[in-house]
Amino acid sequence: MKRWIRAKGMVAFVVVSLLMVLVWVLVVDTVIRRTIETAGTRAAGARVDLAGADLSLFPSGLELTGLAVTNPDSPMQNIVEIGSLRMDLDPGYLIRRKIIINAMAVEGLRFNTPRKTSGEVPELAEDRHPGEKSDAAAVSTAAMEKVCGKFTMPALSIPDVDTILAGEPLEALTLATGLGKKIEADQARWEKALTRLADEKTLAAYRDRVEKIKGTGGAFGALLGNAGEIQQLQADIRNDLNRLKEAQTAFTADFKDYQNQVRDLSNAPVKDINRIMDKYSLSPSGLANMSRMLFGERLCGWLGTATGWYRKIEPHIGRLPGADGGAPEQQAPRRGKGQNIRFAETPPMPDFLIRSMKVSAAVAAGSLTGKAENITLAQHILGRPMTFAFLGREMKQINMLNLIGTADYVRPDAPGNHARLTISGLALKHLPLVREGAFPLTLQQATGDLSLTLQMEGTVLDADLQADFKEARFLTAADAPQTAIGTAIGSAISGVSRFSLSAGISGTLAAYTVDVASDLDQVLRAAAGNLVRKEAARFESALTEQVSNRMKGPVAQARESLAGLGGIDSELSRRLRLGNDLLGGMKLPF
């Protein structure tokens, strides 16, 4: 009887099996480690190091240890470091070339850890756009200056009035100068009009005609013969007198109007003074949002850092099909390579998916634990958004931290991100608020609770921050230059132990606005209000004096022109009086 198992065959089988095991032990883990390092380096744009990789088949899983990803903007720093990463792979999908991780555990997650050697890859660094090489501080500063402006303490010093008036046209000055010229032009017009009216010479001619008629008198018949001539003479005199009366009526109306305008010149500068005061003078209402000056720089700096981090991951989000708002581009398969056709699946499954991931992270404030589900770049295939939740308790400066959120790219053309962060027992110490040399302000200590909600629909950002603080103590530098406004604000804020703060962010990442409000506004406005009003009164007094000095010449000229115009009225009255006297002396009989 022949043996079913031959000795030579058994030896060959054992040798091949041992070789396969040996290759598995010695080569597979190394190949996986090298592959992850190479692919990760290419994706991150800087060196990715992996201390070890362990692939197991029964059960199927992979464990990575000592993963460090270099920050491409700071090669001597790791942007993220992971102590160990264990994952449970779904073997059924591995056969179909899909990486489906049922469960993943991330431990020892840390951020911004130092490196012993530079992680820069020269050829990858050269490929990066020069504008991308900016550290987080630069991003924060740029965002603060571009969006929030430069926060400076308002100076309560009287502006230089001469400098202001050199660049500010005075409507009252233009009005006075124009009025004087207009009166002079009207005087010339009326003087010309007087030449066309009956004057003393005309009235003397009428008197000569009267005397001539009187010289022919004597007989009653002669008087009757001259009656027609007398009536014509009276009619001529009345016509000239009527024209004089009409001219006097028109002149009187113009003259009274000019009198009113000249009288109003004394009040004309008020409008200019108020306009300049509103533009250049600091009023109590200008201190209505002092909280923006105190907290805006710090808030905008944090916001700039957050947007900088978002821009780092944005290129990866942009790989989503349709994330750019358009349909995925259809590319023809390369010759001889064929085309990978995705057939309908039940349930549909992306090429890469982490169903559940547990995270244990170490941050500056302490330790965080969290969980995320449905992690994939193909949510439109999976049909479910990614959700995450992180919890921190008894941290260094925080009693409790809770972060929950959703990243929804199920519809790539209409993505939506939602997150809510609540922190209780936040202990702040030695937090610089204002770095300006004239008024350096530090929040020496405070304990608070805050709530932050964030929504992002497409590219539209909407965030709201609400915070309440107690046991607060503010500190101003003793060696800082003392200003009136700085002293007033410093004295007022030193007595504040509780305050609330709210901030709203709206717009897009490229163009957003930040609104800051606090109940400190009332305290600071009340403290500085009297000082502001005092300085504003001094400025108004100096401004009024300068404007009045500039108005003296044009106003005097307008009054002088008005006085000259008054001579026209006197002349018209004199001619009317002479005409009326002449007409009154022509009663019959002579």
XYZ file of C-alpha atoms in Angstrom:
590
model
C 0.000 0.000 0.000
C 1.352 3.386 -1.025
C 1.737 6.097 1.586
C -0.459 9.128 1.096
C 2.163 11.477 2.549
C 5.673 11.201 1.285
C 8.584 12.295 3.396
C 10.065 14.502 0.670
C 6.717 16.231 0.145
C 6.300 16.820 3.850
C 9.776 18.312 4.088
C 9.092 20.620 1.126
C 5.790 21.722 2.637
C 7.379 22.448 5.998
C 10.233 24.383 4.379
C 7.863 26.498 2.267
C 5.641 27.145 5.274
C 8.625 28.177 7.374
C 9.819 30.473 4.599
C 6.371 32.081 4.376
C 6.270 32.547 8.140
C 9.809 33.922 8.085
C 8.945 36.359 5.297
C 5.802 37.368 7.186
C 7.731 37.971 10.393
C 10.733 39.700 8.851
C 9.346 41.498 5.814
C 5.613 42.229 5.977
C 5.682 44.543 8.989
C 8.661 46.409 7.556
C 6.965 46.793 4.176
C 3.837 48.153 5.850
C 5.883 50.586 7.946
C 7.817 51.805 4.917
C 4.638 52.149 2.868
C 2.916 54.202 5.560
C 5.964 56.444 5.978
C 6.299 57.013 2.222
C 2.618 57.662 1.566
C 2.261 59.787 4.700
C 5.305 61.892 3.843
C 3.948 62.567 0.380
C 0.531 63.536 1.753
C 1.798 65.708 4.627
C 4.553 67.443 2.675
C 7.019 66.622 5.459
C 8.568 63.574 7.059
C 6.321 60.952 8.658
C 8.037 58.512 11.023
C 6.660 55.216 12.275
C 8.479 53.237 14.956
C 6.746 49.938 14.276
C 3.891 48.126 12.548
C 2.380 44.771 13.476
C -0.059 43.095 11.075
C -2.036 40.106 12.316
C -4.357 37.808 10.377
C -6.182 35.942 13.150
C -7.858 38.132 14.152
C -7.154 40.537 11.293
C -5.780 43.771 12.602
C -2.950 46.255 12.494
C -1.108 48.041 15.274
C 1.104 51.068 14.679
C 3.419 52.485 17.319
C 5.388 55.710 17.483
C 3.700 57.607 14.645
C 5.040 61.151 14.258
C 3.939 63.612 11.556
C 6.197 66.627 11.020
C 4.704 70.087 10.833
C 5.624 71.238 7.294
C 5.715 74.852 8.504
C 7.993 74.009 11.449
C 10.278 71.037 10.610
C 11.616 70.731 14.172
C 8.129 70.114 15.507
C 5.606 67.321 15.083
C 2.158 68.529 14.235
C 0.770 65.317 15.738
C 2.279 62.333 17.528
C 0.534 59.044 18.363
C 1.863 56.552 20.882
C -0.108 53.577 19.590
C -2.850 53.022 17.049
C -4.708 49.714 17.034
C -7.297 48.820 14.430
C -9.616 45.885 13.840
C -9.851 45.214 10.087
C -12.816 43.611 8.354
C -11.276 40.664 6.407
C -14.288 40.277 4.137
C -13.758 43.735 2.657
C -9.979 43.326 2.449
C -10.545 40.686 -0.214
C -12.501 43.304 -2.170
C -9.664 45.816 -1.776
C -11.549 47.925 0.738
C -10.090 49.004 4.062
C -12.938 48.858 6.530
C -11.879 49.350 10.135
C -14.515 48.170 12.554
C -12.837 49.686 15.587
C -9.766 51.825 16.108
C -8.092 52.844 19.346
C -5.753 55.833 19.411
C -3.665 56.297 22.544
C -1.016 58.816 23.427
C -2.250 61.438 20.967
C -0.254 64.647 21.370
C 0.115 67.844 19.385
C 3.043 70.144 18.634
C 5.730 67.937 20.155
C 9.436 68.707 19.570
C 11.616 66.651 17.217
C 15.260 65.708 17.641
C 15.973 66.011 13.918
C 14.435 68.106 11.178
C 11.514 66.516 9.373
C 11.775 68.672 6.271
C 11.866 66.890 2.917
C 13.636 69.290 0.512
C 11.995 68.089 -2.686
C 8.527 68.310 -1.112
C 9.270 71.671 0.508
C 10.206 73.126 -2.889
C 6.913 71.947 -4.381
C 4.885 73.779 -1.768
C 3.580 77.230 -2.639
C 5.677 79.939 -0.947
C 2.551 81.494 0.545
C 1.841 78.253 2.406
C 5.010 78.553 4.492
C 3.710 80.600 7.374
C 3.592 79.623 11.018
C 0.500 79.785 13.194
C 1.579 83.060 14.784
C 1.842 84.726 11.396
C -1.575 83.406 10.432
C -3.037 84.734 13.687
C -1.473 88.167 13.251
C -2.535 88.434 9.626
C -6.099 87.411 10.455
C -6.285 89.860 13.352
C -4.982 92.825 11.360
C -7.037 92.056 8.246
C -10.353 91.189 9.863
C -10.332 92.760 13.290
C -8.077 95.719 12.706
C -5.368 96.986 15.001
C -6.671 97.533 18.521
C -5.358 100.723 20.104
C -6.275 102.692 23.171
C -8.190 105.857 22.232
C -6.156 108.969 23.016
C -8.017 111.733 24.840
C -5.847 114.568 23.575
C -7.275 117.620 21.859
C -6.682 117.334 18.112
C -4.736 120.170 16.521
C -7.457 122.577 15.429
C -5.340 124.358 12.802
C -4.473 121.042 11.158
C -8.115 119.976 11.152
C -9.379 123.263 9.712
C -6.705 123.150 7.010
C -8.368 120.044 5.617
C -11.996 120.694 6.527
C -13.983 123.160 4.365
C -16.237 125.454 6.405
C -19.688 125.851 4.927
C -20.283 128.948 7.074
C -17.158 130.625 5.686
C -18.238 129.878 2.134
C -21.725 131.178 2.937
C -20.450 134.471 4.431
C -18.037 135.125 1.574
C -20.679 134.335 -1.019
C -23.282 136.490 0.731
C -20.982 139.521 0.774
C -20.279 139.166 -2.936
C -23.967 138.676 -3.691
C -24.930 141.844 -1.789
C -22.265 143.813 -3.645
C -23.557 142.496 -6.971
C -27.128 143.409 -5.989
C -26.008 146.893 -4.955
C -24.505 147.407 -8.417
C -27.740 146.142 -9.983
C -29.884 148.543 -7.940
C -27.578 151.454 -8.620
C -28.009 150.769 -12.314
C -31.776 150.491 -11.808
C -31.806 153.915 -10.118
C -30.526 155.480 -13.333
C -33.692 154.303 -15.074
C -36.023 155.766 -12.418
C -37.140 159.359 -11.876
C -34.366 161.230 -10.124
C -33.907 164.774 -8.828
C -33.207 166.043 -12.354
C -36.424 164.495 -13.668
C -38.430 165.974 -10.815
C -36.825 169.391 -11.409
C -38.010 169.239 -15.026
C -41.536 168.507 -13.774
C -41.268 171.531 -11.463
C -40.211 173.757 -14.368
C -43.276 172.629 -16.317
C -45.446 173.462 -13.301
C -43.923 176.927 -13.010
C -44.410 177.510 -16.725
C -48.097 176.654 -16.451
C -48.395 178.963 -13.447
C -46.793 181.767 -15.483
C -49.591 181.653 -18.049
C -52.286 181.998 -15.414
C -54.507 185.017 -14.688
C -57.700 184.784 -16.693
C -60.120 181.998 -15.976
C -60.234 181.127 -19.643
C -56.472 180.654 -19.741
C -56.615 178.234 -16.846
C -59.284 176.233 -18.583
C -57.115 176.112 -21.674
C -54.185 174.669 -19.701
C -56.271 172.061 -17.801
C -55.407 169.295 -20.225
C -51.701 169.998 -19.936
C -51.949 169.997 -16.139
C -53.680 166.599 -16.117
C -51.013 165.113 -18.408
C -48.284 166.450 -16.142
C -49.935 164.923 -13.091
C -50.234 161.575 -14.888
C -46.541 161.616 -15.818
C -45.537 162.372 -12.241
C -47.807 159.610 -10.856
C -46.337 157.058 -13.313
C -42.804 157.848 -12.179
C -43.885 157.757 -8.536
C -45.533 154.330 -9.052
C -42.329 152.974 -10.585
C -40.395 154.327 -7.601
C -42.878 152.706 -5.197
C -42.642 149.341 -7.004
C -38.859 149.524 -6.930
C -38.898 150.402 -3.243
C -41.246 147.488 -2.482
C -38.993 145.025 -4.325
C -35.883 146.491 -2.760
C -37.366 146.356 0.734
C -38.102 142.628 0.322
C -34.552 141.943 -0.895
C -33.030 144.115 1.810
C -34.960 142.366 4.624
C -33.906 138.984 3.218
C -30.282 140.091 3.230
C -30.680 141.418 6.768
C -31.932 137.994 7.902
C -29.101 136.203 6.110
C -26.457 138.480 7.636
C -28.027 138.027 11.069
C -28.011 134.226 10.602
C -24.278 134.258 9.877
C -23.653 134.352 13.618
C -25.268 130.902 13.937
C -23.899 129.441 10.709
C -20.650 128.066 12.248
C -22.648 125.867 14.659
C -23.318 123.277 11.960
C -19.644 123.163 10.970
C -18.526 122.900 14.583
C -20.933 120.029 15.303
C -19.839 118.192 12.160
C -16.146 118.494 13.034
C -16.834 117.542 16.656
C -18.625 114.377 15.553
C -15.771 113.477 13.239
C -12.739 114.173 15.424
C -13.834 114.357 19.028
C -14.138 111.287 21.260
C -17.605 111.264 22.786
C -18.964 108.940 25.500
C -20.816 107.025 22.799
C -17.429 106.293 21.201
C -16.608 104.168 24.255
C -19.723 102.039 23.805
C -17.733 98.976 22.677
C -14.569 99.116 24.757
C -14.787 95.338 25.166
C -13.775 94.968 21.526
C -10.594 96.849 22.314
C -9.908 94.759 25.428
C -10.793 91.274 24.178
C -10.875 91.604 20.403
C -7.151 91.132 19.848
C -7.065 87.909 21.862
C -10.256 86.495 20.318
C -9.182 87.322 16.797
C -5.784 85.778 17.423
C -7.413 82.494 18.460
C -9.723 82.702 15.486
C -6.779 83.244 13.155
C -5.064 80.160 14.568
C -8.238 78.086 14.157
C -8.697 79.139 10.544
C -5.034 78.384 9.925
C -5.558 74.812 11.145
C -8.669 74.490 9.021
C -6.713 75.502 5.944
C -4.235 72.719 6.672
C -6.942 70.053 6.420
C -8.963 71.850 3.742
C -6.977 70.292 0.847
C -7.925 66.831 2.103
C -11.585 67.826 2.390
C -11.341 69.212 -1.112
C -10.702 65.711 -2.432
C -14.342 64.849 -1.842
C -16.228 64.289 -5.096
C -18.203 67.433 -5.820
C -16.668 69.345 -2.908
C -15.830 72.152 -5.300
C -19.499 72.565 -6.135
C -19.333 70.794 -9.497
C -19.817 67.274 -10.722
C -16.842 64.865 -10.581
C -14.784 64.991 -13.737
C -15.033 61.850 -15.840
C -11.621 60.664 -17.020
C -11.046 58.137 -19.751
C -9.106 55.048 -18.578
C -5.527 54.741 -19.733
C -4.906 52.368 -22.585
C -4.377 48.812 -21.397
C -5.381 49.639 -17.804
C -9.134 49.261 -18.004
C -11.600 50.993 -15.724
C -12.597 50.247 -12.152
C -16.383 50.051 -12.255
C -18.250 50.336 -8.953
C -21.265 48.061 -8.890
C -24.174 48.548 -6.560
C -23.538 47.185 -3.059
C -25.821 46.333 -0.206
C -25.053 48.153 1.939
C -22.918 50.613 -0.082
C -19.424 50.877 1.335
C -16.580 53.324 0.540
C -13.021 52.190 -0.139
C -11.908 53.446 3.278
C -13.974 53.664 6.446
C -13.413 53.788 10.180
C -16.667 52.740 11.747
C -15.666 53.657 15.280
C -12.566 55.286 16.726
C -11.713 55.864 20.364
C -9.117 58.501 21.155
C -7.029 59.265 24.202
C -5.216 62.555 23.711
C -2.834 64.653 25.763
C -3.184 68.405 25.239
C -1.680 71.364 27.055
C -4.633 71.549 29.441
C -4.621 67.827 30.289
C -6.076 64.589 28.943
C -9.019 64.150 26.604
C -10.964 61.055 25.716
C -13.299 60.865 22.800
C -15.027 58.862 20.146
C -15.671 59.408 16.441
C -17.801 57.395 14.049
C -18.157 57.066 10.264
C -14.761 58.485 9.333
C -14.412 58.479 5.553
C -13.854 60.817 2.631
C -16.761 59.207 0.795
C -19.752 60.029 2.979
C -21.867 60.321 -0.155
C -21.421 56.557 -0.598
C -21.857 55.641 3.057
C -24.868 57.936 3.423
C -24.015 58.924 7.003
C -22.082 61.918 8.382
C -19.139 61.724 10.732
C -19.928 62.376 14.386
C -17.518 63.022 17.222
C -17.580 63.642 20.948
C -14.718 64.471 23.316
C -14.719 64.776 27.075
C -12.148 66.134 29.476
C -12.402 66.068 33.261
C -10.234 67.463 36.032
C -7.772 68.989 33.631
C -5.047 71.438 34.618
C -7.103 74.603 34.220
C -10.510 73.149 33.335
C -12.973 71.261 35.479
C -14.839 69.820 32.504
C -14.710 70.085 28.730
C -17.330 68.671 26.399
C -17.119 68.846 22.606
C -19.678 67.291 20.277
C -20.165 67.803 16.584
C -21.018 66.545 13.137
C -19.148 66.801 9.846
C -21.733 66.217 7.150
C -20.498 65.721 3.570
C -23.225 63.282 2.557
C -24.138 65.886 -0.045
C -20.729 67.125 -1.207
C -22.265 70.119 -2.968
C -23.944 71.267 0.284
C -21.707 70.282 3.221
C -22.572 71.232 6.775
C -20.423 71.222 9.903
C -21.854 71.692 13.370
C -20.064 71.711 16.721
C -20.743 72.725 20.300
C -18.088 73.249 22.947
C -18.880 73.771 26.623
C -16.240 74.420 29.259
C -16.863 74.787 32.969
C -14.392 75.904 35.568
C -11.958 77.475 33.116
C -9.120 79.021 35.130
C -7.324 81.828 33.335
C -4.044 83.188 34.654
C -1.658 85.836 33.350
C -3.534 86.235 30.072
C -2.333 89.320 28.121
C -5.293 91.201 26.649
C -3.852 94.487 25.364
C -0.213 94.680 24.346
C -0.196 98.374 23.460
C 2.590 100.214 25.235
C 0.296 103.030 26.342
C -2.048 100.647 28.161
C -0.784 97.062 28.617
C -3.569 95.092 30.271
C -3.423 91.547 31.644
C -6.193 89.371 32.999
C -4.291 88.244 36.066
C -6.858 85.630 37.009
C -10.464 84.623 36.371
C -12.656 81.544 36.570
C -15.383 81.122 34.022
C -17.817 78.987 32.097
C -18.192 79.314 28.360
C -20.254 77.906 25.529
C -19.307 77.999 21.859
C -21.602 76.944 19.034
C -20.382 76.763 15.470
C -22.211 76.143 12.215
C -20.734 76.092 8.751
C -23.047 75.623 5.798
C -20.925 75.382 2.672
C -18.482 78.260 3.031
C -20.753 80.371 5.271
C -19.556 80.539 8.868
C -21.705 81.369 11.891
C -20.361 81.080 15.429
C -21.514 82.353 18.806
C -19.543 82.529 22.061
C -21.065 83.151 25.487
C -18.903 83.328 28.607
C -19.306 84.319 32.258
C -16.325 84.951 34.531
C -15.953 85.455 38.251
C -13.070 86.016 40.683
C -11.539 88.215 38.003
C -8.584 90.495 38.565
C -7.151 92.821 35.940
C -3.643 94.221 36.085
C -2.090 97.180 34.287
C 1.667 97.648 34.070
C 2.916 100.081 36.693
C 5.721 101.366 34.469
C 3.445 102.074 31.494
C 3.110 105.692 30.323
C 0.196 107.273 32.130
C -2.570 108.848 30.058
C -5.822 110.329 31.228
C -7.960 107.699 29.514
C -5.646 104.888 30.584
C -5.766 105.973 34.213
C -9.560 106.253 34.169
C -10.069 102.851 32.559
C -7.424 101.162 34.709
C -9.005 102.505 37.888
C -12.480 101.381 36.833
C -11.513 97.913 35.658
C -9.424 97.193 38.755
C -12.648 97.025 40.753
C -14.336 94.497 38.448
C -14.559 90.944 39.776
C -17.330 89.537 37.572
C -18.078 90.095 33.905
C -19.726 88.443 30.921
C -18.493 88.280 27.355
C -20.157 87.452 24.048
C -18.756 87.244 20.545
C -20.324 86.588 17.176
C -18.495 85.490 14.047
C -20.157 85.560 10.655
C -19.173 85.509 7.003
C -16.783 83.180 5.228
C -13.290 82.013 6.086
C -11.936 84.424 3.492
C -14.013 87.381 4.736
C -15.525 87.155 8.210
C -16.489 89.734 10.810
C -16.128 89.562 14.578
C -18.519 91.341 16.962
C -17.541 91.522 20.629
C -19.701 92.744 23.517
C -19.411 92.705 27.297
C -21.105 94.206 30.321
C -17.745 95.860 30.991
C -18.774 98.440 28.399
C -21.113 100.138 30.870
C -18.481 100.245 33.606
C -15.770 101.641 31.351
C -18.073 104.107 29.634
C -19.228 105.484 32.982
C -15.638 105.782 34.222
C -14.367 107.569 31.153
C -17.527 109.508 30.377
C -16.758 112.562 32.537
C -13.201 112.691 31.260
C -14.360 112.416 27.685
C -16.921 115.170 28.114
C -14.325 117.455 29.695
C -11.858 116.927 26.849
C -14.624 117.302 24.288
C -15.630 120.644 25.840
C -12.039 121.893 25.617
C -11.826 120.823 22.004
C -15.159 122.470 21.206
C -14.033 125.719 22.847
C -10.789 125.827 20.859
C -12.595 124.900 17.661
C -15.289 127.556 18.184
C -12.666 130.237 18.785
C -10.736 129.344 15.634
C -13.851 129.182 13.464
C -15.079 132.509 14.850
C -11.737 134.142 14.057
C -11.919 132.875 10.491
C -15.491 134.136 10.152
C -14.788 137.695 11.367
C -13.492 139.051 8.058
C -16.190 137.622 5.746
C -18.992 138.536 8.207
C -17.693 142.107 8.539
C -17.508 142.373 4.758
C -21.094 141.123 4.424
C -22.312 143.676 6.988
C -20.409 146.463 5.243
C -21.952 145.462 1.927
C -25.391 145.440 3.561
C -24.802 148.948 4.924
C -23.872 150.117 1.424
C -27.035 148.564 0.092
C -29.010 150.554 2.662
C -28.134 153.752 0.760
C -30.335 152.556 -2.081
C -33.346 152.569 0.231
C -32.538 156.099 1.400
C -32.274 157.324 -2.175
C -35.586 155.728 -3.184
C -37.319 157.259 -0.140
C -35.881 160.714 -0.923
C -37.080 160.591 -4.543
C -40.566 159.481 -3.478
C -40.767 162.321 -0.957
C -39.762 164.912 -3.562
C -42.251 163.510 -6.078
C -45.099 163.474 -3.576
C -44.328 167.072 -2.555
C -44.349 168.123 -6.189
C -47.598 166.329 -6.885
C -49.212 167.797 -3.780
C -48.422 171.350 -4.940
C -50.297 170.983 -8.240
C -53.863 171.408 -6.925
C -56.063 173.801 -8.838
C -56.215 176.699 -8.679
C -52.518 177.441 -8.294
